Amino acid sequence: MKRVNHLLASTIIFLLTMNGNAQNNAFSVRVVGEGEPLLFFPGFICSDEVWEEQVAELSKEYECHLFTFAGFGGVAPIEFPWYPKVEDAVLDYIKENNLENATAIGHSLGGTLALSLASRQPLFKKLVIVDALTATGALMFPNYNPDNMVYDSPYNNQLLEMGQDDFSKMATGMASGMTTNKEKQGQIIEWMEKADRKTYVYGYTDYLKVDLREQVGKIKIPVIILAATQPFGEAMARQTYQEQYKNLSNYELKFAEGAAHFIMYDRPEWFLNELKSSLQ
């Protein structure tokens, strides 16, 4: 009898562990808390730790599904094309776990992912988009054409061949523009340095190919966009968002004054309050 009880207890612990830490080829996911489900999609190169402060509070009332995508945060890389595989795998996860009425919260690439999923199928109750665009490539390149975003390019080849010291210097410069929080800049640098290099290079090319400007017109659920004002100020940021989201009929746009791309690091109290308000 004792042996049966021991086996039963071991089985329960195993099932709880599997429920709390799931692994998929395209991502890992951690589940913490109980209540209505929230899906947290991180930005490019980030691990699920990017949401740490917010989840510590929100997990008291919500079931938080925290994703880390392949090639980043210690998750093994996958074959390319990277982004389509990630998106399809997340869609499968949502369906397999009956999460069709969850709220999705996505930062940067994760926000674009949430928008893409919501435009494909009526999956979510609501979207909270954190400093993310419908077509990042269109902002970066004049006469943007997704078909021109290819893996084999001089810039990509340079990044692949770059030595670690030079890559670290580049990461340091980039991180300084992504957050005004100097302590958190170190975290961003670490994520970049530890990222699988091919995923960093080719995965970003995949990201730049994504163009949802027309597709978001299919989204009928509420969308809350929390946007940064740095480095160009609120007026220019507002113009960019209005242009990128002009085909989305139902959205609310709010700006985190003085914050750079990682709003959760630059305005943590404001950000948490806005998340709580958005979830009500």
XYZ file of C-alpha atoms in Angstrom:
280
model
C 0.000 0.000 0.000
C 2.847 2.336 0.866
C 4.437 1.594 -2.501
C 1.152 2.385 -4.287
C 0.854 5.661 -2.412
C 4.457 6.509 -3.242
C 3.881 5.819 -6.941
C 0.686 7.867 -6.896
C 2.465 10.785 -5.261
C 5.316 10.554 -7.772
C 2.831 10.540 -10.652
C 1.054 13.627 -9.315
C 4.360 15.490 -8.933
C 5.332 14.502 -12.494
C 2.035 15.730 -13.931
C 2.265 19.000 -12.026
C 5.797 19.513 -13.316
C 4.718 18.844 -16.895
C 1.831 21.270 -16.477
C 4.089 23.998 -15.124
C 7.004 23.634 -17.552
C 6.063 22.494 -21.043
C 8.572 22.076 -23.859
C 7.916 22.389 -27.579
C 10.543 22.321 -30.329
C 9.701 25.936 -31.193
C 9.477 27.272 -27.644
C 9.470 26.497 -23.950
C 6.585 27.636 -21.771
C 6.270 28.062 -18.042
C 2.847 28.159 -16.375
C 2.450 29.960 -13.051
C -0.600 31.063 -11.078
C -4.276 30.201 -11.280
C -7.289 31.944 -12.784
C -8.108 33.311 -16.218
C -5.305 32.492 -18.685
C -2.826 35.086 -19.920
C -0.322 34.333 -22.683
C 2.956 36.283 -22.496
C 4.953 36.470 -25.754
C 8.421 38.041 -25.342
C 10.313 40.162 -27.813
C 13.131 39.011 -30.057
C 16.098 37.481 -28.115
C 14.275 37.771 -24.767
C 13.484 34.979 -22.341
C 10.295 34.788 -20.295
C 12.171 36.609 -17.515
C 11.386 39.894 -19.264
C 7.935 39.746 -17.588
C 9.273 38.793 -14.143
C 8.070 41.820 -12.161
C 4.633 41.891 -13.759
C 4.030 38.154 -13.474
C 5.000 38.162 -9.795
C 1.918 40.306 -9.257
C -0.462 39.063 -11.964
C 0.034 35.372 -11.150
C -1.826 35.991 -7.891
C -5.029 36.279 -9.924
C -4.252 34.820 -13.355
C -2.803 31.692 -14.939
C 0.264 33.010 -16.764
C 1.747 31.115 -19.720
C 5.285 32.447 -20.217
C 6.951 31.680 -23.545
C 10.618 31.636 -24.556
C 11.174 31.063 -28.259
C 13.658 28.662 -29.845
C 17.226 29.924 -30.079
C 16.848 32.301 -27.147
C 17.028 32.058 -23.363
C 18.665 28.642 -23.457
C 15.993 27.040 -25.661
C 17.540 24.921 -28.425
C 17.386 26.364 -31.962
C 15.136 24.949 -34.671
C 15.317 24.695 -38.451
C 14.478 27.686 -40.622
C 12.304 29.455 -41.506
C 12.126 30.250 -37.807
C 9.170 32.609 -37.397
C 6.489 30.581 -39.258
C 7.394 27.507 -37.210
C 7.132 29.467 -33.957
C 3.759 30.944 -34.878
C 2.280 27.610 -35.952
C 3.570 25.900 -32.801
C 2.045 28.580 -30.568
C -1.268 28.178 -32.393
C -1.146 24.422 -31.756
C -0.364 25.018 -28.075
C -3.360 27.325 -27.705
C -5.720 24.794 -29.265
C -4.307 21.776 -27.437
C -4.659 23.525 -24.080
C -8.090 25.073 -24.756
C -6.785 28.630 -24.435
C -8.909 30.144 -27.213
C -10.408 32.786 -24.908
C -7.166 33.875 -23.249
C -5.757 37.395 -23.293
C -2.469 37.637 -25.194
C 0.216 40.085 -24.082
C 3.107 40.544 -26.490
C 6.192 42.741 -26.579
C 7.852 43.709 -29.860
C 8.090 40.508 -31.946
C 5.732 38.908 -29.415
C 3.184 41.630 -30.058
C 3.425 41.113 -33.801
C 2.976 37.382 -33.209
C -0.170 38.011 -31.152
C -1.595 40.239 -33.890
C -0.852 37.650 -36.558
C -2.515 34.846 -34.592
C -5.573 36.995 -33.865
C -5.916 37.882 -37.544
C -5.763 34.209 -38.568
C -8.474 32.916 -36.217
C -10.730 34.252 -33.432
C -8.403 32.965 -30.721
C -8.296 35.593 -28.010
C -10.472 37.609 -25.688
C -8.238 40.664 -25.939
C -4.750 41.732 -27.039
C -2.290 43.899 -25.131
C 0.435 44.951 -27.557
C 3.631 46.390 -26.072
C 5.679 48.606 -28.401
C 5.087 46.405 -31.428
C 4.272 47.178 -35.045
C 2.359 45.457 -37.808
C 5.327 45.688 -40.208
C 8.668 46.547 -38.626
C 10.414 46.142 -41.965
C 8.256 48.867 -43.510
C 9.509 51.300 -40.874
C 13.152 50.385 -41.470
C 13.367 50.169 -45.268
C 12.206 52.627 -47.962
C 10.168 50.921 -50.699
C 9.779 47.946 -48.393
C 9.078 44.599 -50.041
C 8.978 41.465 -47.827
C 10.276 39.372 -50.731
C 13.525 41.334 -50.599
C 14.204 40.150 -47.043
C 16.489 37.158 -47.672
C 18.889 35.142 -45.527
C 21.828 35.415 -47.911
C 22.687 39.104 -47.703
C 25.935 41.007 -47.027
C 24.590 42.316 -43.706
C 23.496 38.880 -42.497
C 26.776 37.305 -43.557
C 28.680 39.997 -41.689
C 26.712 39.280 -38.513
C 27.272 35.541 -38.831
C 31.019 36.017 -39.235
C 31.378 38.685 -36.531
C 33.660 37.759 -33.622
C 32.238 37.622 -30.118
C 34.036 40.780 -28.948
C 32.654 42.848 -31.812
C 29.219 41.296 -31.366
C 29.270 42.223 -27.665
C 30.188 45.810 -28.527
C 27.289 45.944 -30.978
C 24.943 44.465 -28.366
C 26.046 47.065 -25.818
C 25.296 49.897 -28.208
C 21.903 48.477 -29.127
C 20.892 47.854 -25.511
C 21.630 51.461 -24.566
C 18.902 52.553 -26.979
C 16.374 49.929 -25.909
C 16.027 50.933 -22.257
C 17.023 53.878 -20.084
C 17.448 51.451 -17.165
C 21.215 50.874 -17.096
C 20.920 47.823 -14.850
C 18.537 46.161 -17.292
C 20.757 47.006 -20.246
C 23.071 44.298 -18.935
C 20.255 41.760 -19.118
C 19.512 42.634 -22.739
C 23.200 42.365 -23.644
C 23.371 38.946 -21.995
C 20.337 37.715 -23.938
C 21.886 38.885 -27.196
C 25.277 37.345 -26.430
C 23.768 33.988 -25.480
C 21.347 33.830 -28.404
C 21.945 31.239 -31.090
C 23.699 33.325 -33.725
C 21.887 31.887 -36.753
C 18.527 32.377 -35.040
C 19.504 35.935 -34.191
C 20.379 36.651 -37.820
C 17.918 34.587 -39.850
C 15.122 34.819 -37.284
C 15.223 38.593 -37.527
C 15.046 38.343 -41.296
C 11.899 36.247 -40.829
C 10.528 38.930 -38.522
C 11.186 41.678 -41.069
C 9.231 39.722 -43.684
C 6.061 39.862 -41.560
C 3.623 42.472 -42.898
C 0.258 42.573 -41.141
C -0.837 46.068 -42.170
C -3.775 44.766 -44.202
C -4.305 41.589 -42.201
C -5.045 43.344 -38.886
C -8.291 44.566 -40.416
C -9.667 41.094 -39.666
C -9.209 41.542 -35.898
C -12.484 42.369 -34.151
C -11.512 41.984 -30.476
C -10.289 44.895 -28.314
C -6.613 45.763 -28.746
C -4.687 47.916 -26.270
C -1.349 49.249 -27.513
C 1.209 50.455 -24.953
C 3.871 52.399 -26.828
C 7.226 53.983 -26.016
C 8.010 57.627 -26.761
C 11.791 57.304 -27.014
C 13.927 57.998 -28.920
C 11.948 60.316 -31.241
C 9.184 61.652 -29.001
C 5.457 61.057 -28.735
C 4.402 63.013 -31.832
C 6.485 60.897 -34.204
C 5.616 57.688 -32.364
C 1.907 58.495 -32.626
C 2.224 59.144 -36.354
C 4.004 55.805 -36.832
C 1.404 53.838 -34.892
C -1.532 55.512 -36.600
C -0.055 54.697 -40.004
C 0.835 51.103 -39.131
C -2.518 50.350 -37.491
C -4.821 52.331 -39.784
C -6.698 49.185 -40.859
C -7.367 48.045 -37.279
C -10.787 49.337 -36.275
C -10.854 48.696 -32.526
C -7.751 49.752 -30.625
C -6.670 52.065 -27.825
C -3.218 53.661 -27.968
C -1.395 54.753 -24.802
C 2.115 56.164 -24.470
C 4.654 55.522 -21.718
C 6.212 58.963 -21.444
C 10.003 58.851 -21.382
C 10.201 55.097 -21.943
C 12.269 53.351 -24.586
C 11.431 50.025 -26.215
C 11.487 47.977 -22.987
C 8.639 49.817 -21.309
C 8.479 47.218 -18.537
C 11.997 48.268 -17.480
C 11.675 52.033 -17.902
C 8.195 52.588 -16.462
C 7.503 49.441 -14.364
C 4.772 50.882 -12.122
C 2.964 52.547 -15.023
C 3.263 49.372 -17.062
C 1.872 47.098 -14.349
C -1.016 49.483 -13.696
C -1.848 49.600 -17.401
C -1.769 45.806 -17.629
C -4.112 45.490 -14.668
C -6.439 48.105 -16.122
C -6.413 46.414 -19.531
C -7.342 43.063 -17.999
C -10.411 44.348 -16.173
